[in-house]
């Protein structure tokens, strides 16, 4: 039977790459977005035109009520959600001493509380079904820490902690919880990096390249599949070797 995946923050970037790959691999795909309605609708149209099974639904992952409404709407269209990919995220570069309370709270609310909200909204059904895959998108900076991104690094480390703890709790219910920690990926999130910085990053990376959304999508597809049924609680870094 066709499985259903909910991908948060899927209007562009890594999320949109995952939408395309999962839709092409016979999943029903919920394209979650918050602000970029046009991007999400264009992506939905692109895939519907190929007779693929997708639906764009708005919800701000910070807001549990909106997340529950999205999950209820998804349920009406596709039935149970089998796979949740917590991908929605924001980044910010600032000196630690310049980070305001508002910056910090927003970082926590989108990147960590958002993961909590979306997981909470789908987990009860997964437990009842004794089946589910939760894939959290953290960052290599959550593993090794980034200068001028202390709040980002802290919440991405929180996502890693949540992954490991939840994997232990829901493993007996047949649910795998894993985490991908991407390195530098070519998306809008890095559009502020100039040519010089990008070239320096490439030089520091053993594989000598910047990642693409598809590199993360391919890994997520594997973690969503039963080929990875013995893998849970893992943090898999995909960064071209930058943080080895
Ligand atoms: P991106 O191109 O900036 O896309 C971010 C996505 O998150 C957008 O679709 C955005 O949707 C969504 N989003 C932001 N706030 C949201 C909210 N409150 N509710 C729902 N959706 C929200 O970034 P990306 O590079 O694809 O990043 C995807 C994930 O990978 C993030 O968690 C990021 O931290 C992580 N990551 C990225 C890199 C990298 O180098 N790019 C490296 C490591 C980790 P709207 O525009 O519709 O609001």
PDB file of C-alpha atoms and ligand atoms in Angstrom:
ATOM      1  CA  UNK A   1       0.000   0.000   0.000  1.00  0.00           C
ATOM      2  CA  UNK A   2       1.139   3.527  -0.763  1.00  0.00           C
ATOM      3  CA  UNK A   3       2.751   5.226   2.240  1.00  0.00           C
ATOM      4  CA  UNK A   4       2.275   8.843   3.256  1.00  0.00           C
ATOM      5  CA  UNK A   5       5.050  11.233   4.248  1.00  0.00           C
ATOM      6  CA  UNK A   6       4.682  14.644   5.855  1.00  0.00           C
ATOM      7  CA  UNK A   7       7.665  16.866   5.059  1.00  0.00           C
ATOM      8  CA  UNK A   8       7.836  20.130   6.987  1.00  0.00           C
ATOM      9  CA  UNK A   9       9.450  23.224   5.464  1.00  0.00           C
ATOM     10  CA  UNK A  10       9.003  21.758   2.012  1.00  0.00           C
ATOM     11  CA  UNK A  11       8.339  24.860  -0.065  1.00  0.00           C
ATOM     12  CA  UNK A  12      11.968  25.023  -1.222  1.00  0.00           C
ATOM     13  CA  UNK A  13      15.517  23.842  -0.571  1.00  0.00           C
ATOM     14  CA  UNK A  14      16.156  20.446   1.005  1.00  0.00           C
ATOM     15  CA  UNK A  15      12.445  19.976   1.754  1.00  0.00           C
ATOM     16  CA  UNK A  16      11.454  20.489  -1.903  1.00  0.00           C
ATOM     17  CA  UNK A  17      14.152  17.996  -3.025  1.00  0.00           C
ATOM     18  CA  UNK A  18      12.679  15.454  -0.621  1.00  0.00           C
ATOM     19  CA  UNK A  19       9.149  16.151  -1.888  1.00  0.00           C
ATOM     20  CA  UNK A  20      10.192  15.402  -5.477  1.00  0.00           C
ATOM     21  CA  UNK A  21      12.121  12.246  -4.575  1.00  0.00           C
ATOM     22  CA  UNK A  22       9.433  10.784  -2.292  1.00  0.00           C
ATOM     23  CA  UNK A  23       6.628  11.588  -4.771  1.00  0.00           C
ATOM     24  CA  UNK A  24       8.613   9.916  -7.572  1.00  0.00           C
ATOM     25  CA  UNK A  25       9.071   6.887  -5.304  1.00  0.00           C
ATOM     26  CA  UNK A  26       5.376   6.232  -4.875  1.00  0.00           C
ATOM     27  CA  UNK A  27       4.653   8.121  -1.639  1.00  0.00           C
ATOM     28  CA  UNK A  28       1.718  10.405  -0.955  1.00  0.00           C
ATOM     29  CA  UNK A  29       3.475  13.617   0.056  1.00  0.00           C
ATOM     30  CA  UNK A  30       2.254  16.458   2.257  1.00  0.00           C
ATOM     31  CA  UNK A  31       4.167  19.619   1.321  1.00  0.00           C
ATOM     32  CA  UNK A  32       4.150  21.719   4.472  1.00  0.00           C
ATOM     33  CA  UNK A  33       4.967  25.412   4.142  1.00  0.00           C
ATOM     34  CA  UNK A  34       4.556  28.511   6.268  1.00  0.00           C
ATOM     35  CA  UNK A  35       5.196  31.756   4.350  1.00  0.00           C
ATOM     36  CA  UNK A  36       6.066  30.627   0.813  1.00  0.00           C
ATOM     37  CA  UNK A  37       2.591  29.758  -0.463  1.00  0.00           C
ATOM     38  CA  UNK A  38       3.416  30.388  -4.117  1.00  0.00           C
ATOM     39  CA  UNK A  39       6.537  28.179  -4.030  1.00  0.00           C
ATOM     40  CA  UNK A  40       4.595  25.371  -2.330  1.00  0.00           C
ATOM     41  CA  UNK A  41       1.715  25.629  -4.792  1.00  0.00           C
ATOM     42  CA  UNK A  42       4.075  25.674  -7.791  1.00  0.00           C
ATOM     43  CA  UNK A  43       5.778  22.539  -6.463  1.00  0.00           C
ATOM     44  CA  UNK A  44       2.402  20.907  -5.896  1.00  0.00           C
ATOM     45  CA  UNK A  45       1.336  21.749  -9.463  1.00  0.00           C
ATOM     46  CA  UNK A  46       4.633  20.526 -10.969  1.00  0.00           C
ATOM     47  CA  UNK A  47       4.108  17.104  -9.364  1.00  0.00           C
ATOM     48  CA  UNK A  48       0.337  16.872  -9.886  1.00  0.00           C
ATOM     49  CA  UNK A  49       1.026  17.507 -13.593  1.00  0.00           C
ATOM     50  CA  UNK A  50       3.123  14.304 -13.500  1.00  0.00           C
ATOM     51  CA  UNK A  51       0.192  12.457 -11.883  1.00  0.00           C
ATOM     52  CA  UNK A  52       2.036  12.212  -8.580  1.00  0.00           C
ATOM     53  CA  UNK A  53       0.240  12.269  -5.253  1.00  0.00           C
ATOM     54  CA  UNK A  54       0.972  15.478  -3.342  1.00  0.00           C
ATOM     55  CA  UNK A  55      -0.881  18.115  -1.324  1.00  0.00           C
ATOM     56  CA  UNK A  56       0.442  21.457  -0.068  1.00  0.00           C
ATOM     57  CA  UNK A  57      -0.825  22.409   3.395  1.00  0.00           C
ATOM     58  CA  UNK A  58       0.082  25.534   5.363  1.00  0.00           C
ATOM     59  CA  UNK A  59       1.053  25.384   9.024  1.00  0.00           C
ATOM     60  CA  UNK A  60       3.541  27.281  11.129  1.00  0.00           C
ATOM     61  CA  UNK A  61       5.402  24.505  12.952  1.00  0.00           C
ATOM     62  CA  UNK A  62       5.783  26.820  15.972  1.00  0.00           C
ATOM     63  CA  UNK A  63       2.024  26.644  16.531  1.00  0.00           C
ATOM     64  CA  UNK A  64       0.694  23.298  17.781  1.00  0.00           C
ATOM     65  CA  UNK A  65      -2.926  24.144  16.870  1.00  0.00           C
ATOM     66  CA  UNK A  66      -1.957  24.797  13.240  1.00  0.00           C
ATOM     67  CA  UNK A  67       0.122  21.607  13.160  1.00  0.00           C
ATOM     68  CA  UNK A  68      -2.814  19.528  14.444  1.00  0.00           C
ATOM     69  CA  UNK A  69      -5.133  21.075  11.794  1.00  0.00           C
ATOM     70  CA  UNK A  70      -2.572  20.209   9.089  1.00  0.00           C
ATOM     71  CA  UNK A  71      -2.314  16.608  10.305  1.00  0.00           C
ATOM     72  CA  UNK A  72      -6.128  16.298  10.420  1.00  0.00           C
ATOM     73  CA  UNK A  73      -6.410  17.635   6.859  1.00  0.00           C
ATOM     74  CA  UNK A  74      -3.651  15.278   5.697  1.00  0.00           C
ATOM     75  CA  UNK A  75      -5.428  12.381   7.387  1.00  0.00           C
ATOM     76  CA  UNK A  76      -8.672  13.153   5.523  1.00  0.00           C
ATOM     77  CA  UNK A  77      -6.841  13.136   2.177  1.00  0.00           C
ATOM     78  CA  UNK A  78      -4.315  10.314   2.541  1.00  0.00           C
ATOM     79  CA  UNK A  79      -5.115   8.441   5.803  1.00  0.00           C
ATOM     80  CA  UNK A  80      -2.362   7.767   8.322  1.00  0.00           C
ATOM     81  CA  UNK A  81       0.998   9.474   8.191  1.00  0.00           C
ATOM     82  CA  UNK A  82       3.668   6.761   8.023  1.00  0.00           C
ATOM     83  CA  UNK A  83       6.730   8.998   7.784  1.00  0.00           C
ATOM     84  CA  UNK A  84       7.375  12.408   9.340  1.00  0.00           C
ATOM     85  CA  UNK A  85      10.358  14.448   8.208  1.00  0.00           C
ATOM     86  CA  UNK A  86      11.024  17.367  10.547  1.00  0.00           C
ATOM     87  CA  UNK A  87      12.881  19.583   8.099  1.00  0.00           C
ATOM     88  CA  UNK A  88      11.477  23.114   8.654  1.00  0.00           C
ATOM     89  CA  UNK A  89      14.147  25.402   9.965  1.00  0.00           C
ATOM     90  CA  UNK A  90      15.639  28.865  10.139  1.00  0.00           C
ATOM     91  CA  UNK A  91      19.248  29.975  10.519  1.00  0.00           C
ATOM     92  CA  UNK A  92      20.861  33.170  11.720  1.00  0.00           C
ATOM     93  CA  UNK A  93      24.478  34.334  11.915  1.00  0.00           C
ATOM     94  CA  UNK A  94      25.213  36.669  14.812  1.00  0.00           C
ATOM     95  CA  UNK A  95      27.824  37.198  17.489  1.00  0.00           C
ATOM     96  CA  UNK A  96      26.633  35.572  20.704  1.00  0.00           C
ATOM     97  CA  UNK A  97      26.570  38.981  22.415  1.00  0.00           C
ATOM     98  CA  UNK A  98      24.213  40.331  19.715  1.00  0.00           C
ATOM     99  CA  UNK A  99      21.634  37.532  19.959  1.00  0.00           C
ATOM    100  CA  UNK A 100      18.443  39.023  21.413  1.00  0.00           C
ATOM    101  CA  UNK A 101      15.872  37.195  23.551  1.00  0.00           C
ATOM    102  CA  UNK A 102      13.554  37.344  20.542  1.00  0.00           C
ATOM    103  CA  UNK A 103      16.206  35.785  18.235  1.00  0.00           C
ATOM    104  CA  UNK A 104      16.825  33.013  20.741  1.00  0.00           C
ATOM    105  CA  UNK A 105      13.134  32.263  21.361  1.00  0.00           C
ATOM    106  CA  UNK A 106      12.375  32.223  17.638  1.00  0.00           C
ATOM    107  CA  UNK A 107      15.260  29.818  16.991  1.00  0.00           C
ATOM    108  CA  UNK A 108      14.020  27.487  19.744  1.00  0.00           C
ATOM    109  CA  UNK A 109      10.390  27.737  18.673  1.00  0.00           C
ATOM    110  CA  UNK A 110      10.898  26.954  14.978  1.00  0.00           C
ATOM    111  CA  UNK A 111      13.839  24.529  15.067  1.00  0.00           C
ATOM    112  CA  UNK A 112      13.191  22.628  18.300  1.00  0.00           C
ATOM    113  CA  UNK A 113       9.603  23.230  19.470  1.00  0.00           C
ATOM    114  CA  UNK A 114       8.546  22.750  15.830  1.00  0.00           C
ATOM    115  CA  UNK A 115      10.054  19.249  15.883  1.00  0.00           C
ATOM    116  CA  UNK A 116       8.275  18.569  19.190  1.00  0.00           C
ATOM    117  CA  UNK A 117       4.925  19.886  17.867  1.00  0.00           C
ATOM    118  CA  UNK A 118       4.950  17.904  14.627  1.00  0.00           C
ATOM    119  CA  UNK A 119       6.166  14.704  16.266  1.00  0.00           C
ATOM    120  CA  UNK A 120       3.524  14.990  19.001  1.00  0.00           C
ATOM    121  CA  UNK A 121       0.801  15.470  16.383  1.00  0.00           C
ATOM    122  CA  UNK A 122       1.600  12.224  14.511  1.00  0.00           C
ATOM    123  CA  UNK A 123       3.122   9.938  17.137  1.00  0.00           C
ATOM    124  CA  UNK A 124      -0.051   8.608  18.783  1.00  0.00           C
ATOM    125  CA  UNK A 125      -1.275   7.201  15.460  1.00  0.00           C
ATOM    126  CA  UNK A 126       2.158   5.703  14.757  1.00  0.00           C
ATOM    127  CA  UNK A 127       2.140   4.025  18.187  1.00  0.00           C
ATOM    128  CA  UNK A 128      -1.367   2.653  17.583  1.00  0.00           C
ATOM    129  CA  UNK A 129      -0.260   1.333  14.180  1.00  0.00           C
ATOM    130  CA  UNK A 130       2.964  -0.096  15.628  1.00  0.00           C
ATOM    131  CA  UNK A 131       4.695   1.497  12.632  1.00  0.00           C
ATOM    132  CA  UNK A 132       6.316   4.810  11.845  1.00  0.00           C
ATOM    133  CA  UNK A 133       9.481   6.589  10.776  1.00  0.00           C
ATOM    134  CA  UNK A 134      10.521   9.943  12.191  1.00  0.00           C
ATOM    135  CA  UNK A 135      13.443  11.650  10.469  1.00  0.00           C
ATOM    136  CA  UNK A 136      14.777  14.826  12.027  1.00  0.00           C
ATOM    137  CA  UNK A 137      16.957  17.254  10.112  1.00  0.00           C
ATOM    138  CA  UNK A 138      19.587  18.685  12.429  1.00  0.00           C
ATOM    139  CA  UNK A 139      22.908  20.108  11.218  1.00  0.00           C
ATOM    140  CA  UNK A 140      26.613  19.338  11.425  1.00  0.00           C
ATOM    141  CA  UNK A 141      26.717  22.465  13.629  1.00  0.00           C
ATOM    142  CA  UNK A 142      24.494  20.661  16.133  1.00  0.00           C
ATOM    143  CA  UNK A 143      27.276  18.066  16.354  1.00  0.00           C
ATOM    144  CA  UNK A 144      30.399  20.243  16.388  1.00  0.00           C
ATOM    145  CA  UNK A 145      29.102  23.794  17.097  1.00  0.00           C
ATOM    146  CA  UNK A 146      29.493  26.870  14.894  1.00  0.00           C
ATOM    147  CA  UNK A 147      30.989  30.204  15.809  1.00  0.00           C
ATOM    148  CA  UNK A 148      28.431  33.040  15.343  1.00  0.00           C
ATOM    149  CA  UNK A 149      25.619  30.460  15.285  1.00  0.00           C
ATOM    150  CA  UNK A 150      25.470  29.514  18.957  1.00  0.00           C
ATOM    151  CA  UNK A 151      21.646  29.556  19.215  1.00  0.00           C
ATOM    152  CA  UNK A 152      21.330  27.586  15.938  1.00  0.00           C
ATOM    153  CA  UNK A 153      23.962  25.054  17.095  1.00  0.00           C
ATOM    154  CA  UNK A 154      22.249  24.702  20.484  1.00  0.00           C
ATOM    155  CA  UNK A 155      18.795  23.921  19.097  1.00  0.00           C
ATOM    156  CA  UNK A 156      20.196  21.566  16.451  1.00  0.00           C
ATOM    157  CA  UNK A 157      22.018  19.736  19.283  1.00  0.00           C
ATOM    158  CA  UNK A 158      18.623  19.623  21.009  1.00  0.00           C
ATOM    159  CA  UNK A 159      17.161  17.891  17.954  1.00  0.00           C
ATOM    160  CA  UNK A 160      19.922  15.278  18.257  1.00  0.00           C
ATOM    161  CA  UNK A 161      19.079  14.699  21.928  1.00  0.00           C
ATOM    162  CA  UNK A 162      15.376  14.428  21.105  1.00  0.00           C
ATOM    163  CA  UNK A 163      16.148  11.882  18.382  1.00  0.00           C
ATOM    164  CA  UNK A 164      18.195   9.616  20.637  1.00  0.00           C
ATOM    165  CA  UNK A 165      15.765   9.751  23.566  1.00  0.00           C
ATOM    166  CA  UNK A 166      12.595   9.282  21.498  1.00  0.00           C
ATOM    167  CA  UNK A 167      14.169   6.384  19.590  1.00  0.00           C
ATOM    168  CA  UNK A 168      14.589   4.542  22.895  1.00  0.00           C
ATOM    169  CA  UNK A 169      11.055   5.354  24.026  1.00  0.00           C
ATOM    170  CA  UNK A 170       9.175   4.362  20.866  1.00  0.00           C
ATOM    171  CA  UNK A 171      11.415   1.593  19.512  1.00  0.00           C
ATOM    172  CA  UNK A 172       9.212  -0.989  21.280  1.00  0.00           C
ATOM    173  CA  UNK A 173       6.249   0.473  19.330  1.00  0.00           C
ATOM    174  CA  UNK A 174       7.905  -0.292  15.992  1.00  0.00           C
ATOM    175  CA  UNK A 175       8.916   3.307  15.297  1.00  0.00           C
ATOM    176  CA  UNK A 176      12.371   4.275  14.003  1.00  0.00           C
ATOM    177  CA  UNK A 177      13.626   7.747  14.903  1.00  0.00           C
ATOM    178  CA  UNK A 178      16.749   8.950  13.137  1.00  0.00           C
ATOM    179  CA  UNK A 179      18.474  12.214  12.396  1.00  0.00           C
ATOM    180  CA  UNK A 180      20.384  13.623   9.451  1.00  0.00           C
ATOM    181  CA  UNK A 181      23.026  16.262  10.163  1.00  0.00           C
ATOM    182  CA  UNK A 182      23.685  17.993   6.828  1.00  0.00           C
ATOM    183  CA  UNK A 183      26.803  19.961   6.027  1.00  0.00           C
ATOM    184  CA  UNK A 184      26.778  22.918   3.651  1.00  0.00           C
ATOM    185  CA  UNK A 185      23.934  22.437   1.174  1.00  0.00           C
ATOM    186  CA  UNK A 186      23.194  24.644  -1.801  1.00  0.00           C
ATOM    187  CA  UNK A 187      19.890  26.269  -0.739  1.00  0.00           C
ATOM    188  CA  UNK A 188      18.476  29.701   0.012  1.00  0.00           C
ATOM    189  CA  UNK A 189      19.635  29.245   3.617  1.00  0.00           C
ATOM    190  CA  UNK A 190      23.198  29.753   2.361  1.00  0.00           C
ATOM    191  CA  UNK A 191      22.407  32.488  -0.151  1.00  0.00           C
ATOM    192  CA  UNK A 192      24.218  35.008   2.078  1.00  0.00           C
ATOM    193  CA  UNK A 193      27.547  33.179   1.625  1.00  0.00           C
ATOM    194  CA  UNK A 194      29.784  34.958  -0.889  1.00  0.00           C
ATOM    195  CA  UNK A 195      31.890  33.260  -3.578  1.00  0.00           C
ATOM    196  CA  UNK A 196      35.057  33.472  -1.467  1.00  0.00           C
ATOM    197  CA  UNK A 197      33.442  31.788   1.552  1.00  0.00           C
ATOM    198  CA  UNK A 198      31.894  29.057  -0.598  1.00  0.00           C
ATOM    199  CA  UNK A 199      35.235  28.327  -2.250  1.00  0.00           C
ATOM    200  CA  UNK A 200      36.974  28.212   1.150  1.00  0.00           C
ATOM    201  CA  UNK A 201      34.333  25.765   2.406  1.00  0.00           C
ATOM    202  CA  UNK A 202      34.853  23.587  -0.669  1.00  0.00           C
ATOM    203  CA  UNK A 203      38.616  23.595  -0.098  1.00  0.00           C
ATOM    204  CA  UNK A 204      38.144  22.529   3.538  1.00  0.00           C
ATOM    205  CA  UNK A 205      35.792  19.715   2.494  1.00  0.00           C
ATOM    206  CA  UNK A 206      37.576  16.414   1.723  1.00  0.00           C
ATOM    207  CA  UNK A 207      35.169  15.642  -1.117  1.00  0.00           C
ATOM    208  CA  UNK A 208      35.689  19.183  -2.467  1.00  0.00           C
ATOM    209  CA  UNK A 209      32.027  19.917  -3.136  1.00  0.00           C
ATOM    210  CA  UNK A 210      29.020  21.670  -1.642  1.00  0.00           C
ATOM    211  CA  UNK A 211      26.028  19.355  -1.108  1.00  0.00           C
ATOM    212  CA  UNK A 212      22.736  19.497  -2.990  1.00  0.00           C
ATOM    213  CA  UNK A 213      19.228  18.931  -1.633  1.00  0.00           C
ATOM    214  CA  UNK A 214      19.160  15.539  -3.400  1.00  0.00           C
ATOM    215  CA  UNK A 215      22.097  14.343  -1.276  1.00  0.00           C
ATOM    216  CA  UNK A 216      19.968  14.729   1.833  1.00  0.00           C
ATOM    217  CA  UNK A 217      16.779  13.527   0.129  1.00  0.00           C
ATOM    218  CA  UNK A 218      18.430  10.231  -0.907  1.00  0.00           C
ATOM    219  CA  UNK A 219      19.472   9.555   2.663  1.00  0.00           C
ATOM    220  CA  UNK A 220      15.996  10.425   3.965  1.00  0.00           C
ATOM    221  CA  UNK A 221      14.430   8.039   1.419  1.00  0.00           C
ATOM    222  CA  UNK A 222      16.655   5.241   2.729  1.00  0.00           C
ATOM    223  CA  UNK A 223      15.790   6.044   6.360  1.00  0.00           C
ATOM    224  CA  UNK A 224      12.081   6.077   5.491  1.00  0.00           C
ATOM    225  CA  UNK A 225      12.299   2.688   3.820  1.00  0.00           C
ATOM    226  CA  UNK A 226      12.301  -0.727   5.418  1.00  0.00           C
ATOM    227  CA  UNK A 227      15.859  -1.179   4.143  1.00  0.00           C
ATOM    228  CA  UNK A 228      16.837   0.738   7.293  1.00  0.00           C
ATOM    229  CA  UNK A 229      14.541  -1.201   9.656  1.00  0.00           C
ATOM    230  CA  UNK A 230      17.406  -2.075  12.057  1.00  0.00           C
ATOM    231  CA  UNK A 231      18.620   1.537  12.312  1.00  0.00           C
ATOM    232  CA  UNK A 232      17.278   3.854  15.007  1.00  0.00           C
ATOM    233  CA  UNK A 233      18.526   6.654  17.261  1.00  0.00           C
ATOM    234  CA  UNK A 234      21.318   7.463  14.797  1.00  0.00           C
ATOM    235  CA  UNK A 235      22.748  10.801  13.761  1.00  0.00           C
ATOM    236  CA  UNK A 236      24.010  10.502  10.198  1.00  0.00           C
ATOM    237  CA  UNK A 237      26.203  13.346   9.032  1.00  0.00           C
ATOM    238  CA  UNK A 238      26.193  14.141   5.314  1.00  0.00           C
ATOM    239  CA  UNK A 239      28.795  16.873   4.902  1.00  0.00           C
ATOM    240  CA  UNK A 240      31.359  15.708   2.348  1.00  0.00           C
ATOM    241  CA  UNK A 241      33.708  14.958   5.243  1.00  0.00           C
ATOM    242  CA  UNK A 242      33.934  18.584   6.472  1.00  0.00           C
ATOM    243  CA  UNK A 243      33.577  17.660  10.148  1.00  0.00           C
ATOM    244  CA  UNK A 244      35.514  14.381  10.171  1.00  0.00           C
TER     245      UNK A 244
HETATM  246  P1  LIG B   1      15.606  26.942   3.255  1.00  0.00           P
HETATM  247  O1  LIG B   1      15.868  26.819   1.813  1.00  0.00           O
HETATM  248  O2  LIG B   1      15.756  28.252   3.919  1.00  0.00           O
HETATM  249  O3  LIG B   1      14.144  26.353   3.546  1.00  0.00           O
HETATM  250  C1  LIG B   1      13.626  26.393   4.844  1.00  0.00           C
HETATM  251  C2  LIG B   1      12.226  25.829   4.820  1.00  0.00           C
HETATM  252  O4  LIG B   1      11.713  25.868   6.165  1.00  0.00           O
HETATM  253  C3  LIG B   1      11.297  26.653   3.955  1.00  0.00           C
HETATM  254  O5  LIG B   1      10.493  25.751   3.205  1.00  0.00           O
HETATM  255  C4  LIG B   1      10.435  27.398   4.971  1.00  0.00           C
HETATM  256  O6  LIG B   1       9.101  27.554   4.524  1.00  0.00           O
HETATM  257  C5  LIG B   1      10.425  26.424   6.125  1.00  0.00           C
HETATM  258  N1  LIG B   1      10.068  27.067   7.395  1.00  0.00           N
HETATM  259  C6  LIG B   1      10.742  28.035   8.062  1.00  0.00           C
HETATM  260  N2  LIG B   1      10.048  28.388   9.169  1.00  0.00           N
HETATM  261  C7  LIG B   1       8.933  27.615   9.189  1.00  0.00           C
HETATM  262  C8  LIG B   1       7.836  27.499  10.077  1.00  0.00           C
HETATM  263  N3  LIG B   1       7.746  28.267  11.175  1.00  0.00           N
HETATM  264  N4  LIG B   1       6.865  26.599   9.801  1.00  0.00           N
HETATM  265  C9  LIG B   1       6.933  25.819   8.691  1.00  0.00           C
HETATM  266  N5  LIG B   1       7.950  25.895   7.799  1.00  0.00           N
HETATM  267  C10 LIG B   1       8.942  26.787   8.056  1.00  0.00           C
HETATM  268  O7  LIG B   1      16.540  25.955   4.098  1.00  0.00           O
HETATM  269  P2  LIG B   1      17.161  24.513   3.788  1.00  0.00           P
HETATM  270  O8  LIG B   1      18.583  24.708   3.544  1.00  0.00           O
HETATM  271  O9  LIG B   1      16.328  23.799   2.805  1.00  0.00           O
HETATM  272  O10 LIG B   1      17.021  23.857   5.238  1.00  0.00           O
HETATM  273  C11 LIG B   1      16.166  22.779   5.546  1.00  0.00           C
HETATM  274  C12 LIG B   1      16.628  22.184   6.876  1.00  0.00           C
HETATM  275  O11 LIG B   1      17.967  21.722   6.746  1.00  0.00           O
HETATM  276  C13 LIG B   1      16.623  23.174   8.033  1.00  0.00           C
HETATM  277  O12 LIG B   1      16.188  22.532   9.210  1.00  0.00           O
HETATM  278  C14 LIG B   1      18.083  23.549   8.168  1.00  0.00           C
HETATM  279  O13 LIG B   1      18.427  23.990   9.464  1.00  0.00           O
HETATM  280  C15 LIG B   1      18.750  22.249   7.801  1.00  0.00           C
HETATM  281  N6  LIG B   1      20.122  22.398   7.348  1.00  0.00           N
HETATM  282  C16 LIG B   1      20.432  23.097   6.219  1.00  0.00           C
HETATM  283  C17 LIG B   1      21.764  23.220   5.834  1.00  0.00           C
HETATM  284  C18 LIG B   1      22.199  23.972   4.616  1.00  0.00           C
HETATM  285  O14 LIG B   1      23.406  24.149   4.412  1.00  0.00           O
HETATM  286  N7  LIG B   1      21.275  24.440   3.767  1.00  0.00           N
HETATM  287  C19 LIG B   1      22.770  22.629   6.614  1.00  0.00           C
HETATM  288  C20 LIG B   1      22.424  21.929   7.749  1.00  0.00           C
HETATM  289  C21 LIG B   1      21.096  21.817   8.103  1.00  0.00           C
HETATM  290  P3  LIG B   1       8.359  28.968   4.250  1.00  0.00           P
HETATM  291  O15 LIG B   1       9.278  29.789   3.399  1.00  0.00           O
HETATM  292  O16 LIG B   1       7.114  28.532   3.575  1.00  0.00           O
HETATM  293  O17 LIG B   1       8.114  29.591   5.594  1.00  0.00           O
END
